[in-house]
Amino acid sequence: MDEHQKIAVLGGGSWATAIVKMLMENLDSIGWYMRNEQTIKHIKENEHNPKYLSSAELQAEKLDLSSDINYTVNNYDILIFAIPSAFLTIELNKLSASLDGKTIFSAIKGIVPETGLIVGEHFNQHFNIPLENIGVITGPCHAEEVAMERLSYLTIACIDENKAENMAKAIQSWYIKATISDDIIGTEYAAMLKNIYAIAAGIAHGLGYGDNFQAVLMSNAIREMKRFIKKVHKMKRNINNSAYLGDLLVTGYSTFSRNRMFGNMIGKGYTVRSAQHEMSMIAEGYYATNSAYKIKEENKANTPIIDTVYKILYTNKNPKKEFMKLTNKLD
Amino acid sequence: MDEHQKIAVLGGGSWATAIVKMLMENLDSIGWYMRNEQTIKHIKENEHNPKYLSSAELQAEKLDLSSDINYTVNNYDILIFAIPSAFLTIELNKLSASLDGKTIFSAIKGIVPETGLIVGEHFNQHFNIPLENIGVITGPCHAEEVAMERLSYLTIACIDENKAENMAKAIQSWYIKATISDDIIGTEYAAMLKNIYAIAAGIAHGLGYGDNFQAVLMSNAIREMKRFIKKVHKMKRNINNSAYLGDLLVTGYSTFSRNRMFGNMIGKGYTVRSAQHEMSMIAEGYYATNSAYKIKEENKANTPIIDTVYKILYTNKNPKKEFMKLTNKLD
């Protein structure tokens, strides 16, 4: 990746829109793929996304919008995927264009449900993208605050330091600071696991636990995350860096997090099905819980919080009783 | 300390009242010193503290209340100090009774302003209490949630494991879990430092920084706390345990924290004096900032957050400009 390589964003949601906005501060032209032609038309005419992050101003003349994923893949070198993990496979199935030689950045905070892999691993194993061409964009970052241009810190991970640095340059601005990292596996697992802990925080809240317990839960969650990630990819990392602990906190303490909201409904007695129905969507952490549970079983990691959420969401166990048991495993 | 030693609480505020409530779950008789005779009368007649934590039910027949600190010190073996650090010296000056052979637990989250020492060190250096007779009661714990009997986790630190365990037994109940630790210095510094970080969180909020930045600030704060404590007392500890990280989070994320509120006013443009006047009290973290700054200078610890708060509170620097500089030192 050199500075002249062309960058595109794939996805039409809040986070995709936020990334486009960040790139627009530095680049004159950005590729942007999204399914919905109506939305594209609206953006071209009104310079904002009508459905997601609509307060963010977009400069239409800088955007090469397309509803054809093959057009975008063919014409851009660096592809930032910001499609919800549940829809990634549907989108990738449309691909006839080759991904050879492309650099893939994952801005997806979840697991690919069909393969149970984090996105980087999915591209590596199923699309033969070499690991040095895979990157991760993560950080404690609500898209809404990017729209408001509130100072946010992102972490750009790539084994190829050059690629990470160029992406950092493309994305940073007066309200975005970007740090680089070589931990593509750890940062992506952290981004996925934090959604499970946000569900746990929501369940606890729904059950009536208070702020004292929430602090204990988050303090145990970061230790559990450290053990989990160490098992799947051992390397030197400081789990208290923003990409891990910061990301856990921004989600675990956010009352706007969909995962936390979903957990809250479970804690209040909704079934999984009725909570999903009520939210008219499926929280990313729901799939993440199933995958993380399998991975931790394979790797024999000690993860009492993930186990508890798994039992409640997938084996129909009683939230109140399971949390009572969990409280004895925390300290 | 054996199980038959008698325990007293010194202090009449919310945290003192919460500790009395916790002990009442296990003990038949508790000594309780507080200055205010009117309050003592009220507690005896109405079974709750009129001024602080008034929702907590107290069983008057279990309480040996006194407004004479010498009576309480003479008649009890284990003394839990829960007096705000700003008033500790005034109270200790009243002492004619000897502290020889007493076990002192500090439940004070601050620094003794007159000596710049944490409470354990103050008793050790100025009252010749041997370190093995000094303990700390800490944890992520709002007193209000103890009154509500919401599950909370405390850490009881003492070099003498036996003393820590007996205190843990005395204080734990169906809504309190107590863990023991031998890190009396580190846990007490953490309890003090977290108030400075809560002020920082408040200033950031007052200046208009959002949740993304708050997560980065807390992630940097725990790393800074680790460096600081390692410099003053190096030993094996997991900074992500509840007594350190949990305590930081419960305060740093609490909108009710007096320290955070104080910081918020500073961020909004109040002077230190006017913020203190408005709050009609001085936040513990205000003194802690001055002491921590001196200690970090002596120990050459790298503490950009403490430095920033110090410059704003004590050298009249502009909060907005200082935070701009700080944001470049965080990651």
XYZ file of C-alpha atoms in Angstrom:
662
model
C 0.000 0.000 0.000
C 1.390 3.368 -0.917
C -0.213 6.737 -0.469
C -1.541 6.760 -3.998
C -3.643 3.665 -3.541
C -7.328 4.291 -3.682
C -9.547 3.690 -0.678
C -13.168 2.555 -0.668
C -15.654 1.909 2.105
C -18.148 -0.943 1.830
C -21.341 -0.617 3.842
C -24.102 1.936 4.302
C -24.626 2.014 8.072
C -23.557 4.437 10.806
C -20.025 3.201 11.166
C -19.445 3.106 7.396
C -20.767 6.651 7.147
C -18.506 7.765 10.008
C -15.459 6.270 8.277
C -16.362 8.010 5.010
C -16.632 11.279 6.904
C -13.194 10.754 8.490
C -11.576 9.921 5.140
C -13.206 12.928 3.516
C -11.084 15.183 5.748
C -7.993 14.003 3.873
C -8.900 12.465 0.521
C -10.325 13.992 -2.629
C -12.003 10.840 -3.786
C -13.449 7.896 -1.882
C -15.195 4.824 -3.232
C -18.348 3.903 -1.377
C -20.398 0.823 -1.953
C -23.825 0.331 -0.441
C -26.768 -1.871 -1.506
C -29.465 0.735 -1.396
C -29.804 2.848 -4.555
C -32.328 5.147 -2.945
C -29.820 6.020 -0.270
C -27.152 6.693 -2.880
C -29.522 9.022 -4.705
C -30.336 10.802 -1.459
C -26.664 11.252 -0.559
C -25.865 12.667 -3.995
C -28.728 15.142 -3.766
C -28.727 16.060 -0.087
C -25.174 15.349 1.080
C -26.093 13.239 4.032
C -27.086 9.636 4.669
C -30.859 9.659 5.253
C -30.982 6.568 7.443
C -27.791 6.429 9.449
C -25.713 9.138 11.061
C -27.787 11.645 9.152
C -26.249 14.591 11.012
C -22.875 13.974 9.342
C -22.295 16.319 6.415
C -20.980 14.559 3.332
C -19.340 16.170 0.301
C -20.975 14.468 -2.680
C -18.285 15.578 -5.128
C -15.708 13.495 -3.276
C -17.785 10.332 -3.309
C -17.704 7.632 -5.968
C -20.902 5.930 -4.850
C -22.025 2.628 -6.281
C -24.573 -0.061 -5.542
C -22.436 -2.547 -7.465
C -19.908 -4.178 -5.169
C -17.910 -5.437 -8.143
C -17.475 -1.905 -9.474
C -16.070 -0.753 -6.147
C -13.805 -3.767 -5.670
C -12.472 -3.515 -9.216
C -11.672 0.187 -8.963
C -10.159 0.446 -5.481
C -7.055 -0.990 -3.878
C -7.873 -0.700 -0.210
C -11.264 -1.931 0.833
C -12.656 -1.022 4.240
C -15.458 -3.419 5.121
C -18.028 -1.888 7.465
C -20.928 -4.213 6.772
C -22.630 -5.838 9.765
C -21.099 -9.299 10.147
C -24.517 -10.943 9.748
C -24.736 -9.623 6.165
C -21.098 -9.996 5.129
C -21.527 -13.395 3.451
C -24.534 -12.244 1.406
C -22.458 -9.335 0.116
C -19.333 -11.374 -0.551
C -21.419 -13.904 -2.489
C -22.101 -11.145 -5.017
C -18.395 -10.862 -5.809
C -17.176 -11.751 -9.258
C -14.321 -9.226 -9.080
C -11.070 -10.595 -7.706
C -9.700 -9.661 -4.292
C -6.153 -10.553 -5.362
C -3.701 -7.871 -4.390
C -6.290 -5.917 -2.480
C -5.757 -4.718 1.062
C -8.730 -5.505 3.254
C -9.447 -3.485 6.383
C -12.090 -4.819 8.726
C -14.157 -2.251 10.541
C -16.657 -4.946 11.471
C -17.016 -5.636 15.144
C -18.195 -9.181 15.145
C -17.888 -12.693 13.916
C -18.925 -14.062 10.541
C -21.826 -16.291 11.632
C -21.394 -18.844 8.814
C -17.748 -19.585 9.607
C -17.444 -18.534 13.238
C -14.328 -16.543 12.349
C -13.379 -12.961 12.990
C -13.396 -10.999 9.745
C -9.634 -10.941 9.192
C -9.421 -14.713 9.636
C -12.425 -15.138 7.341
C -10.736 -13.224 4.502
C -7.483 -15.009 5.157
C -8.954 -18.532 5.194
C -11.792 -18.219 2.683
C -10.424 -15.636 0.241
C -6.701 -16.376 0.491
C -5.863 -12.811 1.454
C -2.377 -12.929 2.993
C -2.267 -11.728 6.608
C -0.007 -8.785 5.736
C -2.789 -7.473 3.467
C -5.334 -7.556 6.263
C -5.941 -4.724 8.672
C -8.332 -3.728 11.414
C -9.851 -0.346 12.238
C -10.990 -0.306 15.825
C -11.158 1.859 18.875
C -13.498 3.193 21.461
C -15.692 5.033 18.999
C -19.393 5.699 18.780
C -20.096 6.781 15.202
C -22.448 9.469 16.546
C -19.528 11.287 18.175
C -17.589 11.238 14.903
C -20.556 13.019 13.316
C -20.320 15.590 16.103
C -16.558 15.856 15.547
C -15.820 14.967 19.131
C -12.261 13.859 19.732
C -11.914 10.091 19.222
C -8.975 7.699 19.141
C -8.772 4.872 16.652
C -6.336 2.006 16.449
C -5.218 0.853 13.004
C -3.785 -2.641 13.149
C -1.823 -4.309 10.371
C 1.180 -6.619 10.369
C 2.592 -4.424 7.594
C 3.446 -1.259 9.524
C 3.511 0.771 6.347
C -0.061 -0.080 5.505
C -1.148 0.736 9.042
C 0.609 4.091 8.920
C -0.861 5.073 5.597
C -4.350 4.226 6.760
C -3.711 6.192 9.973
C -2.688 9.182 7.877
C -5.787 8.876 5.721
C -8.149 8.729 8.693
C -6.731 11.130 11.271
C -7.771 14.749 11.541
C -8.262 17.437 14.152
C -10.887 15.286 15.858
C -9.458 11.826 15.119
C -6.216 10.462 16.526
C -5.002 7.180 15.100
C -2.494 4.855 16.739
C -1.013 1.887 14.940
C -0.645 -1.683 16.173
C 0.501 -5.014 14.753
C -2.052 -7.059 16.695
C -4.664 -7.738 14.003
C -5.966 -10.830 15.750
C -6.120 -9.422 19.272
C -7.731 -6.105 18.377
C -10.388 -7.806 16.306
C -11.156 -10.375 18.997
C -11.381 -7.560 21.534
C -13.860 -5.694 19.333
C -15.937 -8.856 19.113
C -15.701 -9.917 22.768
C -16.610 -6.498 24.139
C -20.095 -6.946 22.642
C -20.580 -10.051 24.765
C -19.512 -8.140 27.878
C -21.912 -5.353 26.905
C -24.698 -7.969 26.802
C -23.555 -9.163 30.245
C -23.638 -5.574 31.537
C -27.135 -5.207 30.117
C -28.373 -8.430 31.707
C -26.929 -7.344 35.063
C -28.673 -3.992 34.773
C -31.936 -5.656 33.793
C -31.667 -7.928 36.830
C -31.232 -4.924 39.125
C -27.508 -5.014 39.817
C -26.057 -1.544 40.318
C -22.996 0.532 39.503
C -20.817 -1.174 42.117
C -21.383 -4.520 40.419
C -20.953 -3.035 36.941
C -17.444 -1.873 37.905
C -16.605 -5.346 39.209
C -18.034 -6.928 36.054
C -15.936 -4.708 33.762
C -12.831 -5.283 35.884
C -13.372 -9.053 35.559
C -14.263 -8.727 31.860
C -10.949 -7.131 30.919
C -9.062 -9.887 32.766
C -11.187 -12.517 31.028
C -10.602 -10.826 27.641
C -6.870 -10.917 28.289
C -6.953 -14.657 29.057
C -9.128 -15.389 26.011
C -7.011 -13.430 23.518
C -3.782 -14.813 24.973
C -5.070 -18.333 24.287
C -6.002 -17.645 20.671
C -3.025 -15.449 19.768
C -0.188 -15.107 22.219
C 1.927 -11.989 21.747
C 3.081 -8.996 23.760
C 0.163 -6.600 24.150
C -1.059 -4.218 26.822
C -4.695 -5.166 27.351
C -5.277 -1.747 28.951
C -4.633 0.083 25.693
C -7.555 1.931 24.168
C -8.164 -0.721 21.486
C -8.957 -3.301 24.181
C -9.953 -1.712 27.496
C -11.128 1.556 25.957
C -13.297 -0.288 23.477
C -14.745 -2.463 26.250
C -15.575 0.591 28.349
C -17.171 2.709 25.642
C -19.547 -0.136 24.849
C -20.017 -1.615 28.317
C -20.898 1.774 29.794
C -23.017 3.012 26.901
C -26.736 2.956 27.451
C -27.102 3.361 23.660
C -25.232 0.155 22.850
C -27.557 -2.260 21.069
C -25.808 -5.151 22.771
C -26.312 -3.670 26.207
C -29.953 -2.927 25.369
C -30.470 -6.496 24.191
C -28.923 -7.817 27.434
C -31.070 -5.479 29.474
C -34.220 -6.940 27.924
C -32.998 -10.472 28.632
C -32.334 -9.475 32.240
C -35.830 -8.041 32.498
C -37.314 -11.383 31.446
C -37.720 -11.166 27.662
C -36.891 -14.328 25.758
C -34.109 -14.078 23.185
C -36.665 -14.259 20.394
C -38.930 -11.570 21.822
C -36.000 -9.271 22.595
C -34.758 -9.632 19.023
C -38.247 -9.049 17.701
C -38.698 -5.978 19.889
C -35.383 -4.518 18.715
C -36.165 -5.504 15.089
C -32.560 -6.528 14.714
C -30.051 -8.953 16.107
C -27.292 -7.559 18.293
C -23.808 -8.480 17.029
C -22.935 -9.883 20.417
C -25.573 -12.574 20.050
C -23.578 -14.366 17.337
C -20.305 -13.459 18.991
C -21.397 -15.301 22.133
C -21.923 -18.570 20.291
C -18.603 -18.362 18.453
C -16.622 -17.150 21.444
C -17.999 -20.011 23.530
C -16.837 -22.582 20.955
C -13.427 -20.946 20.649
C -12.926 -20.820 24.390
C -13.910 -24.491 24.681
C -11.342 -25.436 22.014
C -8.689 -23.321 23.672
C -9.639 -24.152 27.274
C -9.801 -20.520 28.328
C -11.319 -19.647 31.694
C -14.230 -17.345 30.764
C -16.998 -17.353 33.366
C -18.729 -14.263 31.932
C -18.896 -15.591 28.346
C -20.066 -18.969 29.704
C -22.866 -17.288 31.636
C -24.083 -15.242 28.666
C -23.898 -18.346 26.453
C -25.968 -20.418 28.854
C -28.619 -17.716 29.074
C -28.821 -16.975 25.337
C -28.314 -20.455 23.884
C -29.396 -23.023 26.460
C -32.372 -21.172 27.837
C -31.004 -20.943 31.359
C -32.510 -18.566 33.889
C -30.625 -15.219 33.890
C -31.159 -14.597 37.592
C -29.815 -17.984 38.659
C -26.906 -17.914 36.237
C -25.861 -14.464 37.423
C -26.085 -15.606 41.052
C -23.594 -18.358 40.172
C -21.444 -15.918 38.212
C -21.152 -13.498 41.127
C -19.333 -16.198 43.084
C -16.717 -16.504 40.350
C -15.906 -12.790 40.198
C -13.690 -10.857 42.550
C -6.637 -9.846 65.740
C -8.845 -12.755 66.627
C -12.534 -13.101 66.087
C -13.303 -11.930 69.592
C -11.696 -8.567 69.144
C -14.119 -5.698 69.199
C -14.666 -3.526 66.149
C -15.541 0.167 66.071
C -16.196 2.607 63.253
C -15.032 6.215 63.490
C -16.914 8.769 61.425
C -20.501 9.821 60.858
C -20.751 10.190 57.079
C -22.208 7.996 54.330
C -19.330 5.584 54.055
C -19.039 5.193 57.845
C -22.765 4.503 58.001
C -22.504 1.957 55.196
C -19.696 0.137 57.001
C -21.718 0.060 60.232
C -24.620 -1.412 58.279
C -22.398 -4.108 56.792
C -20.914 -5.040 60.165
C -24.381 -5.158 61.728
C -25.167 -8.149 59.499
C -22.618 -10.186 61.470
C -21.848 -8.572 64.815
C -23.956 -8.096 67.916
C -22.136 -5.040 69.075
C -20.298 -2.317 67.188
C -18.599 0.776 68.561
C -19.384 3.928 66.640
C -17.782 7.280 67.216
C -19.076 10.450 65.634
C -18.744 14.124 66.656
C -22.350 15.112 66.452
C -24.399 14.352 69.571
C -27.652 15.318 67.874
C -27.055 12.676 65.239
C -26.315 10.076 67.904
C -29.569 10.931 69.633
C -31.444 10.672 66.355
C -29.924 7.285 65.504
C -30.816 5.920 68.961
C -34.408 7.098 68.650
C -35.108 6.588 64.933
C -32.652 3.891 63.862
C -31.228 5.746 60.930
C -28.641 8.435 60.338
C -30.568 11.660 59.654
C -27.934 13.309 57.510
C -26.130 10.619 55.589
C -27.363 7.440 53.967
C -30.616 7.959 55.802
C -32.311 5.109 53.927
C -30.090 2.539 55.678
C -31.875 0.881 58.571
C -29.755 0.679 61.711
C -30.375 -1.528 64.750
C -29.805 0.786 67.689
C -29.468 -2.048 70.218
C -26.293 -3.222 68.448
C -24.642 0.182 68.497
C -22.342 1.519 71.157
C -22.504 5.142 70.027
C -20.281 7.811 71.471
C -19.248 11.370 70.696
C -16.072 10.816 72.736
C -13.321 9.465 70.484
C -11.292 8.424 73.546
C -14.131 6.259 74.847
C -14.329 4.417 71.512
C -10.566 4.011 71.140
C -10.208 2.776 74.730
C -12.955 0.198 74.437
C -12.308 -1.270 70.990
C -9.445 -3.239 69.464
C -10.032 -2.728 65.777
C -10.674 0.818 64.663
C -12.092 1.507 61.215
C -11.440 5.127 60.301
C -14.020 6.526 57.889
C -13.518 10.217 58.550
C -12.918 12.478 55.530
C -9.156 12.935 55.253
C -9.503 16.721 55.586
C -10.841 16.265 59.147
C -8.689 13.349 60.291
C -6.026 15.461 61.981
C -8.610 17.479 63.938
C -10.078 14.222 65.241
C -6.744 12.590 66.006
C -5.691 15.684 67.946
C -8.473 14.905 70.425
C -6.843 11.574 71.288
C -5.534 11.034 74.779
C -6.226 7.282 74.622
C -3.350 5.179 73.341
C -3.377 3.473 69.948
C -0.808 0.889 71.131
C -1.835 -2.593 70.141
C -4.789 -1.373 68.139
C -5.456 -2.490 64.600
C -6.269 0.436 62.345
C -8.277 -0.010 59.176
C -8.438 2.910 56.805
C -11.663 3.348 54.903
C -10.596 6.865 53.952
C -10.089 7.472 50.282
C -7.656 10.301 50.325
C -4.517 11.854 51.586
C -3.942 13.495 54.978
C -3.475 17.087 53.838
C -1.150 18.064 56.718
C 1.383 15.299 56.017
C 0.698 14.462 52.366
C 0.579 10.782 53.317
C -2.003 8.125 52.628
C -3.764 7.182 55.843
C -1.909 3.924 56.459
C 1.456 5.650 56.106
C 0.231 8.489 58.329
C -0.632 6.099 61.179
C 2.591 4.209 60.636
C 4.869 7.259 60.624
C 3.086 9.564 63.044
C 1.502 7.116 65.497
C 4.033 4.289 65.341
C 1.442 1.738 64.330
C 3.355 -1.231 62.873
C 2.451 -1.951 59.244
C 1.083 -5.397 60.122
C -1.528 -3.669 62.310
C -2.696 -1.473 59.456
C -5.372 -2.419 56.983
C -7.397 -0.913 54.177
C -11.050 -1.350 53.261
C -11.595 -0.431 49.652
C -13.452 -1.428 46.553
C -15.756 -0.143 43.905
C -18.492 0.833 46.293
C -20.986 3.678 46.413
C -22.350 3.765 49.970
C -25.827 4.399 48.532
C -25.850 0.950 46.948
C -24.911 -0.659 50.258
C -27.978 1.005 51.762
C -30.002 -0.546 48.931
C -28.327 -3.924 49.595
C -27.082 -4.138 46.018
C -24.302 -6.626 45.513
C -20.916 -4.984 46.097
C -17.360 -6.307 46.289
C -14.877 -4.997 48.808
C -11.175 -5.629 49.108
C -9.694 -5.938 52.585
C -5.962 -5.390 52.522
C -3.581 -6.193 55.382
C -0.070 -7.587 55.465
C -1.300 -9.897 58.254
C -3.541 -12.257 56.287
C -5.307 -13.348 59.439
C -6.443 -9.825 60.216
C -7.613 -9.335 56.635
C -9.603 -12.551 56.751
C -11.259 -11.775 60.031
C -12.298 -8.347 58.793
C -13.581 -9.929 55.575
C -15.690 -12.329 57.665
C -17.060 -9.478 59.738
C -18.068 -7.417 56.737
C -19.335 -9.884 54.143
C -22.976 -10.846 53.801
C -25.477 -11.838 51.138
C -24.925 -8.500 49.403
C -21.235 -7.947 50.218
C -18.370 -10.052 48.917
C -14.973 -9.402 50.425
C -11.647 -10.388 48.862
C -8.376 -10.119 50.728
C -5.092 -8.625 49.561
C -1.677 -7.889 51.051
C -1.198 -4.664 49.085
C -2.009 -2.043 51.716
C 0.038 0.634 49.983
C -1.175 0.015 46.432
C -4.869 -0.292 47.262
C -4.811 2.890 49.294
C -2.937 4.824 46.618
C -5.413 3.539 44.027
C -8.328 4.750 46.142
C -6.689 8.156 46.353
C -5.560 8.446 42.722
C -8.921 7.478 41.285
C -10.367 10.710 42.697
C -7.886 12.686 40.612
C -8.913 10.749 37.508
C -12.546 11.407 38.368
C -11.740 15.123 38.445
C -10.056 14.720 35.040
C -13.150 12.930 33.700
C -15.287 15.767 35.036
C -13.113 18.455 33.459
C -13.243 16.615 30.114
C -17.009 16.411 30.329
C -17.267 20.078 31.255
C -15.108 20.968 28.245
C -17.410 19.030 25.927
C -15.412 15.854 25.335
C -17.641 12.837 24.830
C -17.878 9.130 25.669
C -15.235 8.107 23.138
C -12.692 10.323 24.865
C -13.833 9.252 28.334
C -13.016 5.619 27.436
C -9.562 6.655 26.206
C -9.024 8.741 29.341
C -9.905 5.833 31.654
C -7.764 3.434 29.626
C -4.829 5.825 29.987
C -5.641 6.470 33.650
C -5.329 2.824 34.652
C -1.960 2.584 32.885
C -0.842 5.779 34.619
C -2.065 4.468 37.981
C -0.062 1.287 37.436
C 3.124 3.252 36.719
C 2.576 5.546 39.710
C 1.924 2.768 42.217
C 4.792 0.670 40.879
C 7.146 3.587 41.581
C 5.982 4.080 45.160
C 5.588 0.422 46.110
C 6.790 -2.231 43.713
C 5.196 -5.631 44.211
C 3.259 -8.174 42.170
C -0.278 -6.896 41.671
C -2.892 -7.091 38.930
C -3.929 -3.498 38.325
C -7.126 -4.752 36.685
C -8.436 -6.213 39.930
C -11.553 -4.631 41.363
C -9.655 -2.730 44.065
C -7.772 -0.758 41.397
C -9.546 -0.745 38.015
C -13.006 -1.389 39.479
C -12.587 1.447 41.939
C -11.404 3.768 39.163
C -14.403 2.899 36.998
C -17.094 3.219 39.646
C -15.886 6.728 40.429
C -14.782 7.842 36.970
C -18.108 6.833 35.425
C -20.322 8.057 38.244
C -22.180 11.276 37.613
C -22.770 11.431 41.383
C -19.087 11.477 42.279
C -18.244 14.725 44.030
C -14.820 14.700 42.414
C -16.264 14.329 38.934
C -18.786 17.080 39.690
C -16.013 19.367 40.912
C -14.028 18.675 37.719
C -17.082 19.300 35.585
C -17.461 22.771 37.087
C -13.788 23.527 36.452
C -14.239 22.389 32.843
C -17.233 24.659 32.504
C -15.145 27.640 33.558
C -15.626 27.950 37.337
C -12.532 28.884 39.306
C -11.379 26.391 41.923
C -12.608 28.702 44.665
C -16.027 29.267 43.143
C -16.493 25.559 42.402
C -15.630 24.731 46.007
C -17.936 27.441 47.247
C -20.756 26.233 44.984
C -20.362 22.662 46.244
C -19.998 23.890 49.849
C -17.275 21.303 50.325
C -13.873 20.379 49.017
C -13.620 17.250 46.890
C -11.069 14.745 48.257
C -9.341 14.663 44.901
C -8.382 18.318 45.247
C -5.898 17.549 48.048
C -4.968 14.256 46.441
C -3.862 16.086 43.302
C -1.374 18.237 45.176
C 0.089 15.304 47.099
C 0.162 12.954 44.136
C 1.955 15.562 42.065
C 4.679 15.921 44.698
C 5.017 12.162 45.059
C 5.268 11.614 41.329
C 7.924 14.334 41.081
C 9.975 12.639 43.808
C 9.569 9.243 42.165
C 9.882 10.446 38.571
C 6.690 8.719 37.457
C 5.253 9.543 34.043
C 1.778 10.873 34.870
C 0.416 13.233 32.198
C -3.156 13.141 33.560
C -2.184 14.012 37.147
C 0.158 16.733 35.811
C -2.666 18.255 33.799
C -5.117 18.290 36.705
C -2.415 19.724 38.960
C -1.632 22.553 36.546
C -5.297 23.436 36.224
C -6.135 23.297 39.937
C -2.925 24.642 41.456
C -1.197 26.863 38.898
C -4.273 28.471 37.418
C -3.676 27.109 33.925
C -6.452 27.176 31.313
C -8.356 23.849 31.329
C -9.082 23.926 27.602
C -5.463 24.505 26.612
C -4.092 21.986 29.099
C -6.505 19.306 27.892
C -5.548 20.031 24.278
C -1.941 19.317 25.249
C -2.971 16.244 27.232
C -4.844 14.725 24.292
C -1.543 14.504 22.413
C 0.001 12.464 25.202
C -2.771 9.874 25.337
C -3.261 6.924 23.003
